[in-house]
CSV table of C-alpha atoms in Angstrom, one decimal:
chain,number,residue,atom,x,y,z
S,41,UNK,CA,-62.3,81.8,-13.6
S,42,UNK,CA,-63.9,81.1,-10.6
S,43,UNK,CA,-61.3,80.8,-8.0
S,44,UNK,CA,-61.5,78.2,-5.3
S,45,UNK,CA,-62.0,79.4,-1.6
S,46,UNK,CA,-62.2,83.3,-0.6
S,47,UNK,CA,-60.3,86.1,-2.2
S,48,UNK,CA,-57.4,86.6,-1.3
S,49,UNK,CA,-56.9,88.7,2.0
S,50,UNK,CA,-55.0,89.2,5.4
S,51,UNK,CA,-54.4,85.4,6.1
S,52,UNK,CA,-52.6,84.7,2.6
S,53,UNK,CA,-49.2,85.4,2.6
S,54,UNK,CA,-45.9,84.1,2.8
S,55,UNK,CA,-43.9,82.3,6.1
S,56,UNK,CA,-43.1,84.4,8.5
S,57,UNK,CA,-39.4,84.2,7.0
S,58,UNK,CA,-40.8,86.5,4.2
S,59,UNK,CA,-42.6,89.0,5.8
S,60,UNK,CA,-40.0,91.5,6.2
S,61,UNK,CA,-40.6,95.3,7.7
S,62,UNK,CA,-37.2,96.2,6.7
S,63,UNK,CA,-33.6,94.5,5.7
S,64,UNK,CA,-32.3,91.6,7.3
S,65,UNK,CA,-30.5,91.4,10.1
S,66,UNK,CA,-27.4,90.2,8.3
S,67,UNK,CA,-27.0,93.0,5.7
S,68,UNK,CA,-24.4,95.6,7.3
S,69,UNK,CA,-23.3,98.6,5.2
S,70,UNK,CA,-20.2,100.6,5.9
S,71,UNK,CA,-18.0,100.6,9.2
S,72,UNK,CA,-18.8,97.8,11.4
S,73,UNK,CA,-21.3,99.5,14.0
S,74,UNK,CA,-22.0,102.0,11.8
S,75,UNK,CA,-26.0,101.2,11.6
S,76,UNK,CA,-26.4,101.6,15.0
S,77,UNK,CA,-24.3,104.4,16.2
S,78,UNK,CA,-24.8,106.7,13.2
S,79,UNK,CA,-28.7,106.5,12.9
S,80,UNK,CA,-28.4,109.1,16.2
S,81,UNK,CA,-32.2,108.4,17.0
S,82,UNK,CA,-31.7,107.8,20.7
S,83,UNK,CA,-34.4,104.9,19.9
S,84,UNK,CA,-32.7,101.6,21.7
S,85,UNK,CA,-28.9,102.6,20.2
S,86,UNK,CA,-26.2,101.4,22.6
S,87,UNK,CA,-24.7,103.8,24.5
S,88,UNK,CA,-20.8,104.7,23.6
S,89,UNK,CA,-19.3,104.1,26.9
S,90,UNK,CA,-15.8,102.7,25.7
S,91,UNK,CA,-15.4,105.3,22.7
S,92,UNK,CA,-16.3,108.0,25.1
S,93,UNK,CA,-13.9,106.6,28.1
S,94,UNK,CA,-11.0,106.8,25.7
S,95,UNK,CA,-11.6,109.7,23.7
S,96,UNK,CA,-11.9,111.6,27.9
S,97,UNK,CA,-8.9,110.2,29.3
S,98,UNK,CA,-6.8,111.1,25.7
S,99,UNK,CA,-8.1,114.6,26.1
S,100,UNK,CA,-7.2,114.8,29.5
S,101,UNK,CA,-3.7,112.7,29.3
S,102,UNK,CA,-2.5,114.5,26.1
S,103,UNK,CA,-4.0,118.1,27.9
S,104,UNK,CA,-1.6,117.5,30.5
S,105,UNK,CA,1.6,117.1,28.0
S,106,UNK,CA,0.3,120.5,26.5
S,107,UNK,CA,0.5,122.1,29.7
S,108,UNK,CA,4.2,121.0,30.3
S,109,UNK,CA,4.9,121.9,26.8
S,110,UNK,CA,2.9,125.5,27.1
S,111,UNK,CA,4.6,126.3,30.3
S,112,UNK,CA,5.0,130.0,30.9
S,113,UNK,CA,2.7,130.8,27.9
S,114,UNK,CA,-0.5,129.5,29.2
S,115,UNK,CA,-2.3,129.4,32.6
S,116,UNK,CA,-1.3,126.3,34.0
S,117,UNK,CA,-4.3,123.4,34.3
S,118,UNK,CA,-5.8,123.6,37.8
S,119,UNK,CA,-8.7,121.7,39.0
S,120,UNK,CA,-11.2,123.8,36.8
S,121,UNK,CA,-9.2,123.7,33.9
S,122,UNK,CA,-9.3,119.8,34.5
S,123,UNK,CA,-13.4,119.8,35.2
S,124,UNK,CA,-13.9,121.7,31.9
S,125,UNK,CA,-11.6,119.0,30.0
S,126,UNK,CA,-13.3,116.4,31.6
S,127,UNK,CA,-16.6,117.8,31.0
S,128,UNK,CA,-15.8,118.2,27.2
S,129,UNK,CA,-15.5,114.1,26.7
S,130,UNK,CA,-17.8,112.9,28.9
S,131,UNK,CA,-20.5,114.4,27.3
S,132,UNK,CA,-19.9,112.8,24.0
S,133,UNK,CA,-21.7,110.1,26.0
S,134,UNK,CA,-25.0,111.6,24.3
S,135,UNK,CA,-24.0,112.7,21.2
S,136,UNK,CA,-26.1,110.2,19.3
S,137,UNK,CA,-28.9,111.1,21.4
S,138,UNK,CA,-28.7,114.7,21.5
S,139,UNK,CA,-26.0,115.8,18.8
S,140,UNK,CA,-26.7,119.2,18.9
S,141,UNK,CA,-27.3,120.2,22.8
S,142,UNK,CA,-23.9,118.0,22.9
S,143,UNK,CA,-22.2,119.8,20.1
S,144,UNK,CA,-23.2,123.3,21.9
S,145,UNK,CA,-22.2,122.0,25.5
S,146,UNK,CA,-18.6,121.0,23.7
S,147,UNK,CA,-18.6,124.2,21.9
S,148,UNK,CA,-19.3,126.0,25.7
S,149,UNK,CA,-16.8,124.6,27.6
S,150,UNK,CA,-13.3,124.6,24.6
S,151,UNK,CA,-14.4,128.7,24.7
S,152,UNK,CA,-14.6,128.9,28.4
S,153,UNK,CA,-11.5,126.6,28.6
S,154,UNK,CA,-9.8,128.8,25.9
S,155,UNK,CA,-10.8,132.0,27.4
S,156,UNK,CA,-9.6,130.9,30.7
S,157,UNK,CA,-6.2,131.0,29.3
S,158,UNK,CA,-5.7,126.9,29.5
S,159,UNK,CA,-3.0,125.2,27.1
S,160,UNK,CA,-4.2,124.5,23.4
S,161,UNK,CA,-4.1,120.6,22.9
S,162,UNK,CA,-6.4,118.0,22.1
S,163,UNK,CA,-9.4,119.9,23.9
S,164,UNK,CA,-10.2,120.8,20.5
S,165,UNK,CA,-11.1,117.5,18.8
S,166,UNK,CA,-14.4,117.2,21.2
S,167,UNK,CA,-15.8,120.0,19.5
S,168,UNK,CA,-14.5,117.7,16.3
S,169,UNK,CA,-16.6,114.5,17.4
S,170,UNK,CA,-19.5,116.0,18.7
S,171,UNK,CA,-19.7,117.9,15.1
S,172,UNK,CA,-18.7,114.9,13.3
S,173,UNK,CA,-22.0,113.1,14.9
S,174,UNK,CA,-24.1,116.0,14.5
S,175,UNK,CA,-24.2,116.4,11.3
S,176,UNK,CA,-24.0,112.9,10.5
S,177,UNK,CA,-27.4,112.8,12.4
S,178,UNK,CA,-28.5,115.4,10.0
S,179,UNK,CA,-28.6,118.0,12.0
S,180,UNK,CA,-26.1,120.1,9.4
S,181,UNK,CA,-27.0,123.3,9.8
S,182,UNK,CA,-27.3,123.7,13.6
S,183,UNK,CA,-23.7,122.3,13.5
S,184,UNK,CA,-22.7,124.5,11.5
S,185,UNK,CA,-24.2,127.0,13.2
S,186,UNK,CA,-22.2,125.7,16.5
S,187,UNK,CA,-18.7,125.6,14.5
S,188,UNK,CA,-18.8,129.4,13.3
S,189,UNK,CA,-19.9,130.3,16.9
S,190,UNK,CA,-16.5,128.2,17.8
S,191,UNK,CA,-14.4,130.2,15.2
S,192,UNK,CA,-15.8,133.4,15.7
S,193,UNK,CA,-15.4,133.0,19.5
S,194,UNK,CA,-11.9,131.8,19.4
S,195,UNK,CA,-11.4,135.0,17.0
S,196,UNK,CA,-12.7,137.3,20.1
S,197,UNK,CA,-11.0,136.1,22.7
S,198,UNK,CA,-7.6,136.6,20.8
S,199,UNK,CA,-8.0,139.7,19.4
S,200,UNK,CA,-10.1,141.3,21.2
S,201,UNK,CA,-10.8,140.1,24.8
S,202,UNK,CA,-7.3,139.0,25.5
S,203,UNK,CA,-5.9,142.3,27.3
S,204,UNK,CA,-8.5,141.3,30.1
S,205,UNK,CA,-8.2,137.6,29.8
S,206,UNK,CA,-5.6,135.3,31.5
S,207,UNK,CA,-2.5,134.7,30.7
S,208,UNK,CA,-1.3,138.5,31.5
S,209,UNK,CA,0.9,140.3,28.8
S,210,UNK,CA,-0.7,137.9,26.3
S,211,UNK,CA,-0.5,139.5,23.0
S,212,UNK,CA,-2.6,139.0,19.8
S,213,UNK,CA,-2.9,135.9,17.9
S,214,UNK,CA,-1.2,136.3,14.5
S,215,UNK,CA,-3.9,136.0,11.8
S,216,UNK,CA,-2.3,132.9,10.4
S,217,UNK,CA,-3.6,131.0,13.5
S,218,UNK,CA,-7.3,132.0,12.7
S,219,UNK,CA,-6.8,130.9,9.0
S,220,UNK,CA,-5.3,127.3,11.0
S,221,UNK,CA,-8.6,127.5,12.8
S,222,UNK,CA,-10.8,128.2,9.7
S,223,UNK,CA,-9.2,125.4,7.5
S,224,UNK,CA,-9.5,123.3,10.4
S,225,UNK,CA,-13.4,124.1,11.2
S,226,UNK,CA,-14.2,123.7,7.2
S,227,UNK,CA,-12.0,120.4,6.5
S,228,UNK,CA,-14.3,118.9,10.0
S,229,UNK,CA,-17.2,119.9,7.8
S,230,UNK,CA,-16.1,118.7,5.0
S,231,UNK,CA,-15.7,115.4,6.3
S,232,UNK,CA,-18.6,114.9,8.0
S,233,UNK,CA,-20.7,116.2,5.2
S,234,UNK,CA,-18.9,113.2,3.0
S,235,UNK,CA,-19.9,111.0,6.0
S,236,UNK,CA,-23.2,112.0,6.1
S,237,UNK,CA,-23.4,111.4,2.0
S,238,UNK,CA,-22.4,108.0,2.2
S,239,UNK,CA,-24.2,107.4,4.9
S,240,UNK,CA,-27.6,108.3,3.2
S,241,UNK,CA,-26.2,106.3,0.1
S,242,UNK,CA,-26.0,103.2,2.6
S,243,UNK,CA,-30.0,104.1,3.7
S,244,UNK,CA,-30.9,103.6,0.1
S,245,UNK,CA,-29.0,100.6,-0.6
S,246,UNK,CA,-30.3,99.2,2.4
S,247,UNK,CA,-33.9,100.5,1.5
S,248,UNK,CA,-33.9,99.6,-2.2
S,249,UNK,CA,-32.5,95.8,-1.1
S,250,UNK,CA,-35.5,95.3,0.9
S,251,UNK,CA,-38.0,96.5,-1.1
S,252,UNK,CA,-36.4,94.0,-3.8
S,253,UNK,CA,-36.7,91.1,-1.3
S,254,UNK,CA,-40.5,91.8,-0.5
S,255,UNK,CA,-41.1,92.0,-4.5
S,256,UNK,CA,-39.4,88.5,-4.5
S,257,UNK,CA,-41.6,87.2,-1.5
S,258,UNK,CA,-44.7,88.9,-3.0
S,259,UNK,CA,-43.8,86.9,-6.5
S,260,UNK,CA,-43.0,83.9,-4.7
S,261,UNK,CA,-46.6,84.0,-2.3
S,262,UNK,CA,-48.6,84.6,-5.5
S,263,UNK,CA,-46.5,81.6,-7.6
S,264,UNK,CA,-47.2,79.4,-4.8
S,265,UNK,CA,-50.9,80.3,-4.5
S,266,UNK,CA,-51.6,80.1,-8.4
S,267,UNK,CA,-49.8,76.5,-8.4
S,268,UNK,CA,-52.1,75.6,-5.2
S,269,UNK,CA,-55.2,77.1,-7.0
S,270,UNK,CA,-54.5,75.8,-9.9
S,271,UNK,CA,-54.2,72.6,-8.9
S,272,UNK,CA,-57.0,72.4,-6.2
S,273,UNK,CA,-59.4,73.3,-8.4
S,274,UNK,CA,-58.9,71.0,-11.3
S,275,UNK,CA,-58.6,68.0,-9.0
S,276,UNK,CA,-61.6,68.8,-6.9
S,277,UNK,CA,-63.4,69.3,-9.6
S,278,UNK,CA,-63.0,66.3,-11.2
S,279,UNK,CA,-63.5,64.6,-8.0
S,280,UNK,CA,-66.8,66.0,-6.7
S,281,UNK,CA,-68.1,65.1,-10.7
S,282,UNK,CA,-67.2,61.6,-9.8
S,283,UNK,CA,-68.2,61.4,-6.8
S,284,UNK,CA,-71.7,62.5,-7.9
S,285,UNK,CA,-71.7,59.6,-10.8
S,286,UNK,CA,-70.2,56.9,-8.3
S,287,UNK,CA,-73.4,58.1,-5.7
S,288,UNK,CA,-75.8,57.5,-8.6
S,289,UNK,CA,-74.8,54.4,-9.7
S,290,UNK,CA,-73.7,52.8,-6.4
S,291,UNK,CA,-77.0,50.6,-6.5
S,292,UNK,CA,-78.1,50.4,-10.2
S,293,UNK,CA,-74.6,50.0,-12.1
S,294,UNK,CA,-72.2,49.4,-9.4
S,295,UNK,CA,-69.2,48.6,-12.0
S,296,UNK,CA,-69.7,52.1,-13.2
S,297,UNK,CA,-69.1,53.6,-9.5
S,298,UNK,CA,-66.6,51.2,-9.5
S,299,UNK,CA,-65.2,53.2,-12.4
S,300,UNK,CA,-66.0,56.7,-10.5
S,301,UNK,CA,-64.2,55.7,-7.2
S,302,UNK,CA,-61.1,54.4,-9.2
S,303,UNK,CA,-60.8,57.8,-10.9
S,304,UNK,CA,-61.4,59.7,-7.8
S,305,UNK,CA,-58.4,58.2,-6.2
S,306,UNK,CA,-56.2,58.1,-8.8
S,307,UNK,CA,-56.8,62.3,-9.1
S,308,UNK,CA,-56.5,62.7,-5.4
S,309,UNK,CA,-53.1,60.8,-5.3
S,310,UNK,CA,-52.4,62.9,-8.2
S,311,UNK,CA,-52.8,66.2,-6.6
S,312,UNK,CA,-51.6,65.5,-3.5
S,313,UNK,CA,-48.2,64.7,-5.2
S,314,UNK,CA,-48.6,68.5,-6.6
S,315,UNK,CA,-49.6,70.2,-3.9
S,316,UNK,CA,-46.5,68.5,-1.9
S,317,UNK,CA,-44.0,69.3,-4.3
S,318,UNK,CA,-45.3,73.3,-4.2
S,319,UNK,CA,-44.9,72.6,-0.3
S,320,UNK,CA,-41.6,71.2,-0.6
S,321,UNK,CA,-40.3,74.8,-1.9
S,322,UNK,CA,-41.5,76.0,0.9
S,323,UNK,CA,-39.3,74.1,3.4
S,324,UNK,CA,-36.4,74.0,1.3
S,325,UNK,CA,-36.6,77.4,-0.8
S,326,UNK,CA,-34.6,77.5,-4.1
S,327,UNK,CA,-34.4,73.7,-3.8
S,328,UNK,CA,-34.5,72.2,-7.5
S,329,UNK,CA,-38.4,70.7,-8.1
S,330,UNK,CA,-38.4,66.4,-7.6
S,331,UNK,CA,-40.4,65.9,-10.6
S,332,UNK,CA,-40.3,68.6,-14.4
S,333,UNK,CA,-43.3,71.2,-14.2
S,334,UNK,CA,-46.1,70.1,-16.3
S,335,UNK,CA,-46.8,71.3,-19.9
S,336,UNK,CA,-48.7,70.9,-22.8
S,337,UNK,CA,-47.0,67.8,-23.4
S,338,UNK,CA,-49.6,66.6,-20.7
S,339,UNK,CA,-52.5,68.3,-22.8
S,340,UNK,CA,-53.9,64.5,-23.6
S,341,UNK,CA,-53.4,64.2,-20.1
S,342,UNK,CA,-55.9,67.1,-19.1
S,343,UNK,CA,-58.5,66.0,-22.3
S,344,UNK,CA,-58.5,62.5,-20.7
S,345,UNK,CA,-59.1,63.6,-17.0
S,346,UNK,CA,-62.0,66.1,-18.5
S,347,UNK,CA,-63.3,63.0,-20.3
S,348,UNK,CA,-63.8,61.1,-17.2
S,349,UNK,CA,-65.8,64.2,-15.6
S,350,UNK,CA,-68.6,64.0,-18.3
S,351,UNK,CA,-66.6,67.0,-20.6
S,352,UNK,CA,-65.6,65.7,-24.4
S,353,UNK,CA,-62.9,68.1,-25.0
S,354,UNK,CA,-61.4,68.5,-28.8
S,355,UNK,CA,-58.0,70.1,-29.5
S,356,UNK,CA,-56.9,71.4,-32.7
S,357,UNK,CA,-53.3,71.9,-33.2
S,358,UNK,CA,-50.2,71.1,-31.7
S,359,UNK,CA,-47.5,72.8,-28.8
S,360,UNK,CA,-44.6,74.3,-30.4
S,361,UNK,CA,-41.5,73.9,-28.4
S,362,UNK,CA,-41.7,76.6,-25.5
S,363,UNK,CA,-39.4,77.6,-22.4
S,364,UNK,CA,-40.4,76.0,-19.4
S,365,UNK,CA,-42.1,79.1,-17.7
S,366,UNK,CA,-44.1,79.7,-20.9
S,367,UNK,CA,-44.8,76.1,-20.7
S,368,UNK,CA,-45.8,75.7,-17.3
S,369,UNK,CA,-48.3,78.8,-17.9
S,370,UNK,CA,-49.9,77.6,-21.1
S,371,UNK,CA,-51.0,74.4,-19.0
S,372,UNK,CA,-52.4,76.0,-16.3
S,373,UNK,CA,-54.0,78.5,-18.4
S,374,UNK,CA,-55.8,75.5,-20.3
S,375,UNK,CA,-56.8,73.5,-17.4
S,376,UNK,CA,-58.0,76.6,-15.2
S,377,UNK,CA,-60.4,76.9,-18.3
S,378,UNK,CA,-61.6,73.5,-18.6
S,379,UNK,CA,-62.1,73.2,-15.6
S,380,UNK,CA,-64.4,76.2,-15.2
S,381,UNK,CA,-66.4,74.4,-18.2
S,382,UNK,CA,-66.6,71.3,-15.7
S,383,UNK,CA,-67.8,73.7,-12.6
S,384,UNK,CA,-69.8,76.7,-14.1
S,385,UNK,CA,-71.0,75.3,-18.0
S,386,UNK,CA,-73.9,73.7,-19.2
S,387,UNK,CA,-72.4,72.4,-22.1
S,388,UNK,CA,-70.5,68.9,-22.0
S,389,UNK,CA,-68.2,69.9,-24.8
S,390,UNK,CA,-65.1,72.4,-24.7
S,391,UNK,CA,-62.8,73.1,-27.9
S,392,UNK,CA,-58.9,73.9,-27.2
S,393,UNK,CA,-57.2,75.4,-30.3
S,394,UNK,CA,-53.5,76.2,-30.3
S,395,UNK,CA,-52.2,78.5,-33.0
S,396,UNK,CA,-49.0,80.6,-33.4
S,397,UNK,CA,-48.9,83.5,-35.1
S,398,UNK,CA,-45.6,86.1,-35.5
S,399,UNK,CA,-43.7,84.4,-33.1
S,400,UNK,CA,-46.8,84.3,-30.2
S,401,UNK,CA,-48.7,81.3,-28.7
S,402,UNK,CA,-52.6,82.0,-29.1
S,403,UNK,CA,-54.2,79.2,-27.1
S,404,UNK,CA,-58.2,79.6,-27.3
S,405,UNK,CA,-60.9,77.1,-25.1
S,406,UNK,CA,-64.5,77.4,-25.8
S,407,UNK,CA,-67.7,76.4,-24.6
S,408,UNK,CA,-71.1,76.6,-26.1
S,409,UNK,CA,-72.5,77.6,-22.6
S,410,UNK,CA,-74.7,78.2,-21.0
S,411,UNK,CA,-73.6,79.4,-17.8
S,412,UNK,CA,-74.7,77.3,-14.6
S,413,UNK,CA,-73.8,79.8,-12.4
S,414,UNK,CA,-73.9,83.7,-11.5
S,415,UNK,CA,-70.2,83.5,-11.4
S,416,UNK,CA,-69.2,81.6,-14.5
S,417,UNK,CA,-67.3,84.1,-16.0
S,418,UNK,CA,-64.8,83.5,-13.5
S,419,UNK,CA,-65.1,86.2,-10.6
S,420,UNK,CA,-62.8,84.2,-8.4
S,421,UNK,CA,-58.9,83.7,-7.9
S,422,UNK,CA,-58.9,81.6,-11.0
S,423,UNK,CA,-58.6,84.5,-13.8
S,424,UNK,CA,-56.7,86.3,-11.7
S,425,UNK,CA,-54.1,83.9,-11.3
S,426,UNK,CA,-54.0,83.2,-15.7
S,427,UNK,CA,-53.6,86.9,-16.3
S,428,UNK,CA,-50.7,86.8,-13.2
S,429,UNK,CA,-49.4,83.9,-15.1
S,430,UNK,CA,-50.1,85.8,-19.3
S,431,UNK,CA,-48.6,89.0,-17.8
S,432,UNK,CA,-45.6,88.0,-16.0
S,433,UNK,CA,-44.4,86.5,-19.7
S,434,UNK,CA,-45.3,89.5,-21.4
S,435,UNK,CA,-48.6,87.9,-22.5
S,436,UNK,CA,-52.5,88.7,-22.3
S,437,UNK,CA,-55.9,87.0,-20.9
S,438,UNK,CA,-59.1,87.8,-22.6
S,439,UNK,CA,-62.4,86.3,-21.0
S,440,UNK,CA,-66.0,87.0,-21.9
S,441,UNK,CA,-69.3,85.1,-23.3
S,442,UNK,CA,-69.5,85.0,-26.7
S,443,UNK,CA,-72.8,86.4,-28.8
S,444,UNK,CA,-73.9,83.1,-29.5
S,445,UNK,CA,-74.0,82.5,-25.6
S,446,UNK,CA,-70.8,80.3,-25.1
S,447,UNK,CA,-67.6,81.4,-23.5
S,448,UNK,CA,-64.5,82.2,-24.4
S,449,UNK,CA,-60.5,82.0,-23.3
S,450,UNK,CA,-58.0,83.6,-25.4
S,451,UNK,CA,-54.1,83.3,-24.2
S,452,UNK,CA,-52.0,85.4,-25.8
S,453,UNK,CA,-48.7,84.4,-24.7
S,454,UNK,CA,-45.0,85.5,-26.4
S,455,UNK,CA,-42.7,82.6,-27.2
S,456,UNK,CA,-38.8,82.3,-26.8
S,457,UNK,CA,-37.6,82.0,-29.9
S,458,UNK,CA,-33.9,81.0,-28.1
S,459,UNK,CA,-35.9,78.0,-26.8
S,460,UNK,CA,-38.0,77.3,-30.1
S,461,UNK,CA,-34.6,77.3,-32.6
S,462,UNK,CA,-33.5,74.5,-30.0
């Protein structure tokens, strides 16, 4: 039908609350933090200052027990031995930042701490972290990449560069240590591939949630615009015909306009209570409607409103008992189309016919035309919004001028048969 106003465009939407460019801020998935620290963007993340404070002074207090518990085997921890250690947890500052130059500096300074002859101890889990957050970061292969360097290093220094490496009279590494090292390097891996799995899995929930929530808004914005439309336009309508009659007879029949202005507030009270009560789900979303949706209960209603805008409207059969959506749909569907008779028709007569057929509502309104107007077929938001309203129940809208040179609207709508055994 023709719609009311201008086509829809950049100014129609929902309240700001709806317009979302991504999840809100309340959904959290996985560890608390997680979202922030994981993404490893360096786009506005908060910087790890306390993990990386700990994890420095654990490496360097538990380094220090190792050294007591090493002594004679290892080089004792001097002040470059220290530097290295420190050097290995404070750069974890970065590593959401820069996981992989961070995972290489880690991997750097364990081999020159190993190969300086330094005690084994827990110099060896900054190599762990700065993988962990590398390849949670997706950077999988490069940290892989850095890991073998680790293992194959480790593996040169203590069988082969260890006759010219501190401490003197070291001998070679038993092989069972480099199959420790090895499980050790592929269980880190393993763990932080499983992290960055679930991780991912957590982007897609997250994504897939808001994309649901925008398809809600998007329903929601075009529900509220039909009912506004719908509305409008049938009460305006009706108005500006009696408004015309009440101008026309002001002086020569004054009772008449009498008539006229009577109607014309009684429909502008009317819609106002509409439109207020589509506003009120605005400010109080999900809030349960003050007054029941309207229906084809309310078809006399509509044929009596049409009557007083000059239209003698003539309905042949009766509502069966439908859900309330269905309902609410086969109204609107019926008044858009009368009142595009009242707006765009030359004819001051409009049939409604309501059949059921194999367990489907066929509601059909002609005209016998002809068309006042270029648009009369309905260009506008108004068939839009009754083949939103036919399609969102499963139904179908057919519009079109008829040979004879009148116009036709055929609903095809589906009906509950839960509701209709009631």
């Amino acid at each position: 039908m023709a719609g009311m106003g201008e086509q829809r465009g950049s100014g129609v939407g929902p309240p700001d609350r709806w317009r979302l460019g991504g999840p809100p801020r309340r959904w959290r998935y996985g560890p608390p933090g997680w979202s922030r620290r994981a993404a490893g963007r360096g786009d506005g993340t908060r910087w790890p200052w306390l993990s990386t404070v700990l994890f420095t002074a654990f490496v360097l207090i538990g380094s220090g027990f190792a050294d007591h518990a090493q002594a004679g085997e290892r080089v004792a921890l001097d002040p470059l031995g220290r530097v290295l250690l420190f050097l290995s947890g404070a750069v974890l500052l970065w590593r959401w930042r820069h996981p992989v130059a961070v995972l290489w500096a880690t991997v750097a300074a364990v081999l020159l701490y190993l190969g300086a002859g330094y005690p084994y101890g827990p110099v060896l889990l900054s190599v762990a972290v700065a993988g962990f957050a590398a390849v949670v970061s997706g950077r999988r292969y490069a940290a892989w990449a850095a890991m073998a360097t680790l293992w194959a290093g480790h593996l040169l220094t203590v069988h082969v560069l260890y006759r010219w490496l501190p401490p003197s009279g070291d001998d070679a590494a038993p092989w069972t240590e480099e199959i420790v090292v090895a499980t050790w390097v592929v269980a880190l891996l393993a763990v932080s591939e499983l992290a960055r799995v679930r991780r991912e899995q957590w982007a897609r929930e997250r994504a897939e949630r808001a994309r649901a929530e925008r398809r809600r808004a998007d329903e929601e914005r075009l529900r509220i615009a039909r009912e506004l439309h719908d509305v409008l336009a049938h009460s305006i309508s009706v108005i500006n015909v009696q408004a015309g009659v009440g101008l026309a007879l002001l002086d020569g029949d004054p009772e008449q306009a009498r008539t006229a202005l009577t109607t014309i507030k009684a429909k502008s009270k009317e819609a106002l209570g509409e439109v207020r009560q589509v506003l009120d789900t605005l400010r109080a979303p999900g809030a349960a409607p003050r007054t029941p949706a309207p229906g084809l209960d309310r078809l006399p209603e509509l044929v009596e409103q049409a009557a007083s805008a000059g239209l003698t409207v003539t309905v042949e059969g009766g509502p069966p008992r439908l859900s309330p959506g269905a309902d609410l749909a086969a109204f609107r569907i019926v008044q858009e189309a009368l009142t595009n008779v009242v707006r765009h028709s030359g004819s001051r007569e409009a049939r409604v016919r309501i059949e059921r057929r194999d367990g489907r509502l066929r509601l059909l309104v002609d005209d016998d035309g002809p068309a006042t107007g270029a648009d009369a077929g309905g260009t506008g938001n108004g068939l839009a919004g009754m083949r939103e309203r036919a399609a969102a129940l499963g139904g179908t809208i057919e519009a079109g001028t008829r040979p004879d040179g009148g116009f036709r609207v055929l609903a095809d709508l589906p009906i509950d048969t839960e509701e209709d055994d009631r």
